[in-house]
XYZ file of C-alpha atoms in Angstrom:
625
model
C -10.185 -26.571 -11.127
C -7.161 -26.086 -13.683
C -4.255 -28.306 -14.337
C -1.005 -27.719 -15.181
C -0.207 -27.109 -18.788
C 2.935 -28.968 -18.555
C 2.184 -32.526 -18.680
C 4.683 -33.600 -16.076
C 3.917 -31.203 -13.467
C 1.874 -31.743 -10.574
C -1.031 -29.560 -9.346
C -0.841 -28.780 -5.981
C -4.451 -27.373 -4.378
C -3.140 -26.293 -1.072
C -0.830 -23.843 -2.857
C -3.817 -22.257 -4.382
C -5.739 -22.333 -0.940
C -2.501 -20.261 0.422
C -2.935 -17.898 -2.426
C -6.612 -17.157 -1.748
C -5.568 -16.485 1.924
C -2.793 -14.112 0.980
C -4.913 -12.079 -1.746
C -7.757 -12.016 0.850
C -5.263 -10.397 3.637
C -4.133 -7.721 0.903
C -8.012 -6.969 0.081
C -8.666 -6.601 3.787
C -5.749 -3.967 4.361
C -6.829 -2.114 1.532
C -10.469 -1.927 2.336
C -9.772 -0.924 6.354
C -6.171 -1.607 7.685
C -7.685 -1.926 10.917
C -9.347 -5.145 9.883
C -5.642 -6.696 8.733
C -2.947 -4.272 10.022
C -0.534 -6.539 8.568
C -2.411 -7.394 5.736
C 0.391 -6.420 3.388
C 2.336 -9.313 4.350
C -0.089 -10.980 1.475
C 2.190 -9.899 -0.944
C 5.192 -11.548 0.960
C 3.554 -14.942 0.792
C 3.008 -14.115 -3.159
C 6.778 -13.511 -3.578
C 7.697 -16.828 -1.644
C 5.352 -19.039 -3.752
C 6.582 -17.290 -6.908
C 10.254 -18.115 -6.285
C 9.376 -21.773 -5.248
C 6.855 -22.532 -8.431
C 8.894 -20.810 -10.813
C 12.319 -22.470 -9.637
C 10.543 -25.560 -9.108
C 9.208 -25.829 -12.726
C 12.733 -24.599 -14.296
C 14.537 -27.156 -12.149
C 12.233 -29.893 -13.603
C 12.611 -28.858 -16.886
C 16.548 -28.907 -16.730
C 16.357 -32.399 -15.642
C 14.164 -33.472 -18.148
C 15.673 -31.624 -21.169
C 19.191 -31.265 -19.994
C 18.589 -27.224 -21.167
C 16.210 -24.131 -20.199
C 14.080 -23.111 -23.158
C 14.127 -19.407 -21.752
C 12.069 -18.251 -24.944
C 9.353 -20.867 -24.116
C 9.511 -19.656 -20.453
C 9.268 -15.988 -20.909
C 6.470 -16.470 -23.721
C 4.319 -18.358 -21.339
C 4.759 -15.713 -18.574
C 3.560 -13.014 -20.890
C 0.774 -15.100 -21.981
C -0.233 -15.752 -18.419
C 0.160 -12.151 -17.216
C -0.225 -9.743 -19.887
C -3.547 -10.165 -21.515
C -5.365 -9.699 -18.185
C -3.278 -6.809 -17.288
C -3.959 -5.032 -20.603
C -7.742 -5.420 -20.038
C -7.294 -3.937 -16.550
C -5.387 -0.948 -18.010
C -7.776 -0.370 -20.572
C -10.911 -0.646 -17.999
C -9.276 1.783 -15.760
C -8.274 4.011 -18.386
C -11.723 4.030 -20.069
C -13.462 4.692 -16.406
C -11.134 7.547 -15.802
C -11.709 9.002 -19.303
C -15.517 9.079 -18.514
C -15.514 10.008 -14.989
C -12.611 12.544 -14.283
C -10.510 13.005 -17.733
C -8.632 15.648 -15.835
C -6.299 12.811 -14.174
C -5.347 11.089 -17.234
C -2.357 13.222 -17.508
C -1.034 12.591 -13.982
C -1.556 9.043 -14.521
C 0.157 8.858 -17.765
C 3.548 7.725 -16.447
C 1.641 5.028 -13.892
C 0.166 3.539 -16.966
C 3.612 3.126 -19.094
C 5.305 1.857 -16.138
C 2.767 -0.616 -15.361
C 3.061 -1.708 -19.094
C 6.969 -1.915 -18.704
C 6.712 -3.683 -15.484
C 8.956 -0.850 -13.879
C 6.214 0.216 -11.395
C 8.032 -0.312 -8.212
C 10.914 1.966 -9.562
C 8.826 4.411 -10.850
C 7.498 5.200 -7.634
C 10.847 5.244 -5.950
C 11.480 7.779 -8.594
C 8.840 10.127 -8.066
C 9.050 9.651 -4.253
C 5.524 8.569 -4.114
C 4.847 6.878 -0.752
C 3.108 3.509 -0.228
C 1.901 4.937 3.271
C 1.705 8.715 3.293
C 0.219 9.736 0.121
C -2.320 12.551 -0.065
C -4.981 13.443 -2.645
C -6.590 10.822 -5.069
C -4.373 7.695 -4.799
C -3.544 5.904 -8.288
C -5.411 2.944 -9.248
C -2.249 1.412 -10.298
C -0.544 1.754 -6.966
C -0.667 -1.975 -6.514
C 1.609 -2.729 -9.664
C 4.741 -2.334 -7.738
C 4.618 -6.054 -6.589
C 3.707 -7.646 -9.997
C 6.795 -5.410 -11.242
C 9.072 -7.079 -8.747
C 7.712 -10.314 -9.657
C 8.097 -10.094 -13.452
C 11.448 -8.698 -13.190
C 12.517 -11.527 -11.088
C 10.890 -13.702 -14.077
C 13.084 -11.918 -16.709
C 16.355 -12.097 -14.588
C 16.341 -15.221 -12.380
C 16.305 -17.957 -15.269
C 19.247 -16.583 -16.634
C 21.256 -16.929 -13.049
C 19.606 -20.108 -12.422
C 20.990 -21.446 -15.840
C 24.334 -20.370 -15.374
C 24.257 -22.264 -11.809
C 22.762 -25.397 -13.318
C 25.108 -25.132 -16.385
C 28.172 -24.972 -13.804
C 26.808 -28.131 -12.387
C 26.682 -26.658 -8.905
C 25.643 -29.390 -6.295
C 22.400 -28.697 -4.504
C 24.085 -27.588 -1.237
C 26.012 -24.820 -3.107
C 23.305 -23.730 -5.323
C 20.983 -23.574 -2.224
C 23.848 -21.776 -0.248
C 24.041 -19.172 -2.954
C 20.506 -18.275 -3.152
C 20.587 -17.913 0.635
C 23.550 -15.823 0.537
C 21.459 -13.388 -1.742
C 18.424 -13.456 0.149
C 20.543 -12.466 3.222
C 22.299 -9.821 1.339
C 18.770 -8.593 0.049
C 17.400 -8.715 3.908
C 20.654 -7.044 5.199
C 19.850 -3.832 2.548
C 16.377 -3.588 3.920
C 17.323 -3.635 7.513
C 20.441 -0.985 6.866
C 18.591 1.031 4.744
C 15.717 1.221 7.327
C 15.628 4.599 9.362
C 12.722 4.764 12.176
C 10.461 7.438 11.801
C 11.164 8.032 8.341
C 8.914 6.892 5.205
C 10.232 3.345 4.388
C 8.770 3.043 0.944
C 12.122 2.837 -1.115
C 12.816 -0.245 0.894
C 9.345 -1.459 0.514
C 8.807 -0.961 -3.343
C 12.689 -1.879 -4.062
C 13.588 -5.003 -6.234
C 16.788 -5.473 -4.464
C 15.170 -4.759 -0.701
C 12.618 -7.567 -1.420
C 14.223 -10.149 -3.527
C 14.805 -12.194 -0.231
C 11.100 -13.526 -0.326
C 11.511 -14.563 -3.782
C 15.086 -16.171 -3.094
C 13.837 -18.209 -0.076
C 11.123 -19.651 -2.248
C 13.872 -20.652 -4.822
C 16.098 -22.224 -2.419
C 13.342 -24.130 -1.210
C 12.460 -25.608 -4.488
C 16.034 -26.738 -4.587
C 15.845 -28.696 -1.572
C 12.296 -29.709 -1.531
C 11.257 -30.049 -5.466
C 7.501 -31.154 -6.159
C 8.161 -33.814 -8.662
C 10.471 -35.805 -6.237
C 8.158 -35.743 -3.010
C 6.710 -39.293 -2.403
C 3.226 -39.789 -0.733
C 4.622 -43.394 0.403
C 6.289 -42.047 3.788
C 5.813 -43.008 7.073
C 2.938 -41.686 9.161
C 5.636 -40.104 11.475
C 7.080 -38.018 8.557
C 3.708 -36.691 7.441
C 2.985 -35.901 10.954
C 5.831 -33.942 11.423
C 5.575 -32.167 7.852
C 1.829 -31.199 8.911
C 2.768 -29.730 12.511
C 5.611 -27.851 10.441
C 3.333 -26.396 7.942
C 0.565 -25.762 10.720
C 3.066 -23.656 12.704
C 4.255 -21.897 9.832
C 0.698 -21.157 8.968
C -0.314 -20.027 12.601
C 2.736 -17.547 12.364
C 1.713 -15.962 8.936
C -1.975 -15.526 10.525
C -0.471 -13.655 13.616
C 1.832 -11.626 11.847
C -1.139 -10.797 9.529
C -3.282 -9.865 12.690
C -0.771 -8.226 14.941
C 1.867 -6.491 12.525
C 1.904 -2.698 12.004
C 3.651 -1.525 8.862
C 5.148 1.480 10.878
C 6.783 -0.442 13.312
C 10.554 -1.322 12.942
C 10.238 -4.849 13.333
C 9.023 -5.561 9.904
C 12.101 -3.952 8.287
C 14.364 -5.350 10.644
C 13.522 -9.162 10.400
C 9.984 -9.054 10.367
C 9.565 -9.709 6.721
C 12.223 -12.146 6.699
C 10.553 -14.108 9.207
C 7.277 -14.017 7.233
C 9.113 -15.325 4.201
C 10.415 -18.234 6.141
C 7.082 -19.086 7.483
C 5.718 -18.994 4.408
C 8.266 -21.189 3.027
C 7.363 -23.887 5.626
C 3.768 -23.505 4.714
C 4.605 -23.753 1.238
C 6.584 -27.242 2.014
C 3.977 -28.742 3.541
C 1.241 -27.987 0.790
C 3.504 -29.400 -1.745
C 3.870 -32.453 0.136
C 1.739 -35.103 -1.456
C -0.369 -36.779 1.659
C -0.234 -34.075 4.231
C -3.524 -32.890 5.973
C -3.051 -29.380 5.727
C -2.905 -29.592 2.187
C -6.443 -31.164 2.174
C -7.525 -28.181 4.388
C -6.053 -25.320 2.385
C -7.232 -27.317 -0.608
C -10.900 -27.056 -0.151
C -13.018 -25.996 -2.996
C -13.680 -22.604 -2.032
C -10.201 -21.388 -1.397
C -9.230 -23.448 -4.337
C -11.629 -21.756 -6.276
C -10.352 -18.134 -5.193
C -6.841 -19.270 -5.360
C -6.927 -20.174 -8.874
C -8.388 -16.562 -9.687
C -5.883 -14.613 -7.528
C -3.980 -13.172 -9.795
C -7.246 -11.562 -11.435
C -8.589 -10.838 -8.008
C -5.524 -8.855 -7.154
C -5.588 -7.012 -10.147
C -9.042 -5.792 -9.791
C -9.331 -5.422 -6.181
C -7.154 -1.851 -5.991
C -9.161 -0.096 -8.715
C -12.054 -0.782 -7.478
C -11.669 0.195 -4.189
C -9.647 3.408 -5.184
C -12.053 4.666 -7.950
C -15.383 3.405 -6.021
C -14.712 5.072 -2.590
C -15.958 8.341 -1.579
C -13.363 11.427 -1.251
C -11.221 11.103 1.665
C -12.327 12.764 4.982
C -15.581 10.393 5.730
C -15.764 9.144 8.815
C -15.665 5.112 9.330
C -16.048 2.754 6.539
C -19.467 1.420 4.865
C -19.608 -2.393 5.393
C -22.233 -2.443 2.663
C -19.817 -0.602 0.265
C -16.734 -2.919 1.171
C -19.108 -6.098 0.531
C -20.219 -4.594 -3.062
C -16.507 -3.754 -3.798
C -15.373 -7.098 -3.053
C -18.387 -9.043 -4.843
C -17.440 -6.431 -7.842
C -13.597 -7.632 -7.607
C -14.429 -11.435 -7.262
C -16.791 -11.181 -10.194
C -14.576 -9.299 -12.623
C -11.954 -11.872 -11.685
C -13.987 -14.696 -12.663
C -14.814 -13.285 -15.822
C -10.916 -12.682 -16.542
C -10.328 -16.150 -15.700
C -12.917 -17.488 -17.831
C -12.765 -15.417 -21.091
C -9.413 -14.035 -20.962
C -6.704 -15.806 -18.671
C -7.584 -19.740 -19.199
C -8.487 -19.343 -22.944
C -5.369 -17.646 -23.854
C -3.199 -19.822 -21.406
C -4.205 -22.870 -23.034
C -4.478 -21.965 -26.410
C -2.694 -18.560 -27.244
C -3.904 -15.780 -28.847
C -5.455 -17.017 -31.893
C -7.321 -19.595 -30.378
C -8.795 -17.193 -27.952
C -9.879 -14.604 -30.928
C -11.797 -17.790 -32.293
C -13.531 -18.580 -29.033
C -14.579 -15.255 -28.726
C -15.967 -14.983 -32.204
C -17.746 -18.193 -31.683
C -19.308 -17.092 -28.575
C -20.344 -13.670 -30.063
C -21.880 -15.383 -32.937
C -23.588 -18.006 -30.770
C -24.994 -15.536 -28.386
C -26.052 -13.126 -31.515
C -27.385 -15.822 -34.255
C -28.504 -13.117 -36.668
C -25.880 -11.113 -38.486
C -28.056 -7.923 -38.570
C -28.286 -8.320 -34.671
C -24.452 -8.470 -34.282
C -23.878 -5.357 -36.760
C -26.624 -3.211 -34.681
C -24.832 -4.447 -31.211
C -21.273 -3.652 -32.736
C -22.396 0.154 -34.123
C -24.003 0.836 -30.682
C -20.827 0.075 -29.078
C -18.750 1.951 -31.429
C -21.299 5.049 -31.050
C -21.089 4.959 -27.146
C -17.300 4.828 -27.033
C -17.219 7.792 -29.572
C -20.051 9.943 -27.500
C -17.887 9.092 -24.551
C -14.932 10.098 -25.775
C -16.155 13.540 -26.879
C -18.231 14.462 -23.602
C -16.892 16.565 -21.251
C -15.653 15.456 -17.808
C -16.695 16.989 -14.592
C -13.525 19.199 -13.040
C -12.377 18.682 -9.423
C -13.379 21.346 -7.539
C -10.574 24.135 -6.923
C -8.780 24.002 -3.655
C -9.748 26.684 -0.872
C -6.239 27.259 0.106
C -2.798 27.424 -1.405
C -0.653 24.731 -0.755
C 1.912 26.541 0.981
C -1.156 27.319 3.311
C -1.800 24.101 3.868
C -4.452 23.075 1.034
C -5.084 19.917 -0.350
C -1.867 18.795 -2.899
C -2.937 16.685 -5.806
C -1.671 13.405 -5.962
C 1.485 14.687 -7.980
C 2.058 16.855 -5.077
C 1.991 14.681 -2.378
C 3.408 15.880 0.977
C 6.503 13.688 1.517
C 9.179 13.503 4.290
C 11.377 16.603 4.238
C 14.515 16.324 1.670
C 18.096 18.312 2.680
C 18.283 20.710 5.231
C 15.558 23.025 3.967
C 14.392 24.847 6.714
C 10.455 25.286 7.456
C 8.492 28.333 7.116
C 8.639 30.429 10.303
C 6.302 33.577 10.926
C 6.246 35.678 14.470
C 2.951 37.343 14.655
C 2.422 40.889 16.225
C -0.134 43.204 17.061
C -3.163 43.004 18.292
C -5.957 40.473 17.624
C -8.380 41.656 15.104
C -11.141 38.875 14.632
C -13.339 37.730 17.230
C -15.131 34.083 17.718
C -18.280 34.128 15.902
C -21.270 34.526 17.970
C -24.605 32.321 17.860
C -23.383 29.753 15.487
C -24.324 26.189 16.334
C -21.865 23.693 17.339
C -19.380 24.151 14.650
C -18.581 27.478 15.906
C -14.933 27.822 17.493
C -14.511 28.187 21.243
C -13.864 31.720 21.855
C -10.035 32.337 22.571
C -9.055 33.971 25.528
C -8.023 37.715 25.976
C -4.481 38.476 26.675
C -3.569 40.896 29.273
C -3.142 44.438 27.747
C 0.643 44.686 28.445
C 1.823 41.613 26.868
C 0.646 39.820 23.127
C -1.330 36.731 23.991
C 0.907 34.634 21.881
C 4.278 35.880 23.292
C 6.545 32.818 24.752
C 4.175 30.384 22.497
C 6.048 28.467 19.393
C 4.210 26.164 17.210
C 5.794 23.354 15.353
C 4.050 21.235 12.630
C 3.337 20.363 9.108
C 1.035 21.423 6.289
C -1.688 21.568 8.371
C -0.336 23.967 10.912
C 0.883 26.245 7.859
C -2.816 26.265 6.671
C -3.972 27.679 10.047
C -0.980 30.341 10.520
C -2.993 33.298 9.844
C -5.867 32.472 12.075
C -3.256 31.493 14.898
C -1.265 34.746 14.504
C -5.098 36.673 14.867
C -5.943 34.840 17.917
C -2.394 34.501 19.482
C -0.350 37.582 18.471
C 3.428 37.067 19.061
C 3.280 33.569 18.337
C 6.146 31.816 16.806
C 5.369 29.448 13.942
C 7.439 27.071 12.233
C 5.646 24.776 9.957
C 6.796 22.766 6.606
C 5.027 20.615 4.148
C 5.568 16.841 4.437
C 7.318 17.275 8.085
C 7.285 14.449 10.375
C 8.156 13.913 13.824
C 11.512 12.690 13.510
C 12.407 16.134 12.428
C 10.650 17.771 15.450
C 13.815 17.515 17.411
C 16.334 19.220 14.824
C 13.968 22.036 14.623
C 13.218 22.459 18.553
C 17.143 22.793 18.526
C 17.436 25.245 15.894
C 14.724 27.540 17.208
C 16.170 27.389 20.679
C 19.741 28.329 19.302
C 17.980 31.684 17.770
C 16.103 32.271 21.038
C 12.695 31.687 19.422
C 11.679 28.497 21.323
C 9.062 29.581 23.639
C 8.108 28.469 27.039
C 4.792 26.886 25.948
C 5.042 24.607 22.604
C 2.391 23.401 20.428
C 3.388 20.254 18.572
C 1.186 19.197 15.499
C 2.596 16.447 13.679
C 1.566 13.124 12.488
C -0.243 14.011 9.470
C 2.310 12.668 7.257
C 3.105 9.268 8.905
C 3.647 7.110 12.253
C 6.547 7.325 14.428
C 8.106 5.446 17.125
C 7.269 5.898 21.070
C 11.171 6.239 21.639
C 10.877 9.219 19.154
C 7.981 10.999 20.822
C 9.608 10.576 24.373
C 12.871 11.717 23.385
C 11.467 14.761 22.276
C 8.999 15.270 25.019
C 12.411 14.541 27.582
C 14.206 17.062 25.654
C 11.512 20.013 26.220
C 11.217 18.875 29.836
C 11.973 22.241 30.956
C 8.961 23.953 29.321
C 6.133 25.318 31.188
C 3.412 23.679 28.361
C 3.765 21.102 25.681
C 0.306 20.918 23.597
C 0.167 17.782 21.601
C -2.424 18.101 18.673
C -3.339 14.745 17.504
C -4.535 14.083 13.727
C -7.370 13.464 11.501
C -6.034 11.909 8.511
C -7.797 9.281 6.670
C -4.839 7.001 6.143
C -3.850 3.852 8.391
C -1.837 5.571 10.530
C -4.213 7.708 11.935
C -4.964 5.412 14.796
C -1.509 4.683 15.547
C -0.644 8.387 16.071
C -3.481 9.288 18.264
C -3.145 6.256 20.448
C 0.539 7.295 21.241
C -0.019 11.166 21.575
C -2.777 10.245 24.259
C -0.526 7.734 26.105
C 2.120 9.962 26.301
C 0.000 13.124 27.196
C -1.247 11.361 30.066
C 2.339 10.390 31.305
C 4.082 13.786 31.037
C 3.237 16.434 33.652
C 3.695 19.400 31.324
C 2.005 17.693 28.433
C -1.979 18.926 27.397
C -3.699 16.790 24.488
C -5.822 18.704 21.773
C -8.214 16.080 20.340
C -8.550 17.438 17.078
C -9.601 14.269 15.896
C -12.912 14.067 18.116
C -13.587 18.026 17.986
C -13.619 17.292 14.171
C -15.812 14.588 13.985
C -19.007 15.126 11.559
C -17.323 18.560 10.309
C -16.574 17.515 6.958
C -17.233 21.121 5.568
C -14.378 22.282 7.311
C -12.051 20.133 5.184
C -10.766 20.145 1.582
C -11.228 17.300 -0.660
C -8.263 15.482 0.717
C -10.029 15.008 4.456
C -6.791 16.440 5.833
C -6.323 20.240 5.121
C -8.495 22.789 6.250
C -10.609 25.643 4.660
C -10.873 29.149 5.870
C -13.839 28.160 8.326
C -11.861 25.008 9.426
C -8.355 26.902 10.051
C -10.263 29.299 12.349
C -11.904 26.496 14.451
C -8.596 24.732 14.581
C -6.763 27.918 15.571
C -9.333 28.566 18.468
C -8.969 24.863 19.775
C -5.375 25.856 20.030
C -5.824 29.091 21.594
C -8.228 27.598 24.263
C -5.543 24.896 25.165
C -2.985 27.458 26.217
C -5.632 29.353 28.301
C -4.848 28.331 31.721
C -1.001 29.327 30.992
C -2.133 32.899 29.675
C -4.490 33.881 32.600
C -1.360 33.305 34.958
C 0.277 35.871 32.871
């Protein structure tokens, strides 16, 4: 197990155990959100830990030396973090170069932002959603949290040095930190809009700083170097009880929280940070029982390597997972991904992080050279291996990479967008694409096809078009089926827009009603781009209470919010008398051939099948005409 480089620092094994739990929660969330829907809270635990440990170290240095050597501090931080990150970035770039070279151009900004530790603001600037991205995700998407921490490492020592130089009392210093934390938490709560994408406040340094500042405030009132093991049994029990309560609160939130609920953004993240701070306080206590539990050897081993595990886990998951649209999750694949993550992190710790942390780059280079000579004692053998490695790299660079298949539909017709074209929530007042079909139906459903053949749409009465009085409101999936819907339901009014969310449906319905285009039968296809609140859905359905029929279409979207959306639509369809549910998720199971590469948007066959399901859903009402 490692020991601190600073001679007067105290190693706290329980802290490494908490690190292990945090990183495992994040991995579980990225492997399959159903396992730990609140696993993203592991990042919040890391923020509290970083705030505590860095502030504790700086204050201890101030007490020993009477000053802060900021140049030395920043050098140690870069030496600890940068080498492993550079190796990871090089490995990811090499993999993409060999496997899918066409993606390198699109990812160039991600690489540069990662190197500059501004990934979070780069994602905000590009409006890349943490929760609602389509197409192949960036293997560097997790660098946003590393950017937040590095920005803290750069700015916080300056602010802390100013406070210490002004000789502020401990109470005033703590109060200033908690005031800053309160301002950050208030910014998150005020900027959050239920039903819209929360990525801006999720990524922002300003709206996530409260976790770091809460940890920093704990370091002022609970410095690890001044905690004594020789206290009464009663005090130890109180500390352990508080720490256990904090740990249980963390685990409960990881298991029960949802990234789509307002709770997290309106106080939940703050509650998580406070629970983490209480747990950290107990783990920093020298003689507590909780520190022994979390300081057990397996957790400690993982915690020591948690930085490398966090670095490697997301690229491995993203680059080794199949194309979106496959049903379920492979436990074998998940186990292999976890094994590869931990194995590469262990190698990173042994050969990169620990040697450089202790001896610097020069000593690390000498150590690698010595290892190379020891494993390959003959000089000729070393030359052969080196030449083979260079030859392999050159051949790889000259080789052609496979090109991704072309999309089967244009983006305007609901095709799978690339990662740079990911649908996002609507901006401004731009209206959706609206079409009104007319004329007789020209295509009949195919006959004699296996179970994938679409159900036969009902025939309309000759004196009236089948789609007359029907309005469909949706997103890019609906746009992709517009032509087929117009054929099967001539006269239907279709209003679809790429990136639309259910939060915008009320405005669309009101606009259509004012123009006399809102029919008595309304199809609502929304939920592809993210979850919504129960209140929003109920408010929309209540506003359409006078409609003869409302058809809710659930979603197949290989993203964490799929189950949340579908459960909410199912529950609502059972409570509103004029509401019917089209179970697209069940109807499309096992029909991967209907989908584009993103597993969401449809090709021609899929669009025809989808349109037929919607036409069949309005059949009971058509027969009344």
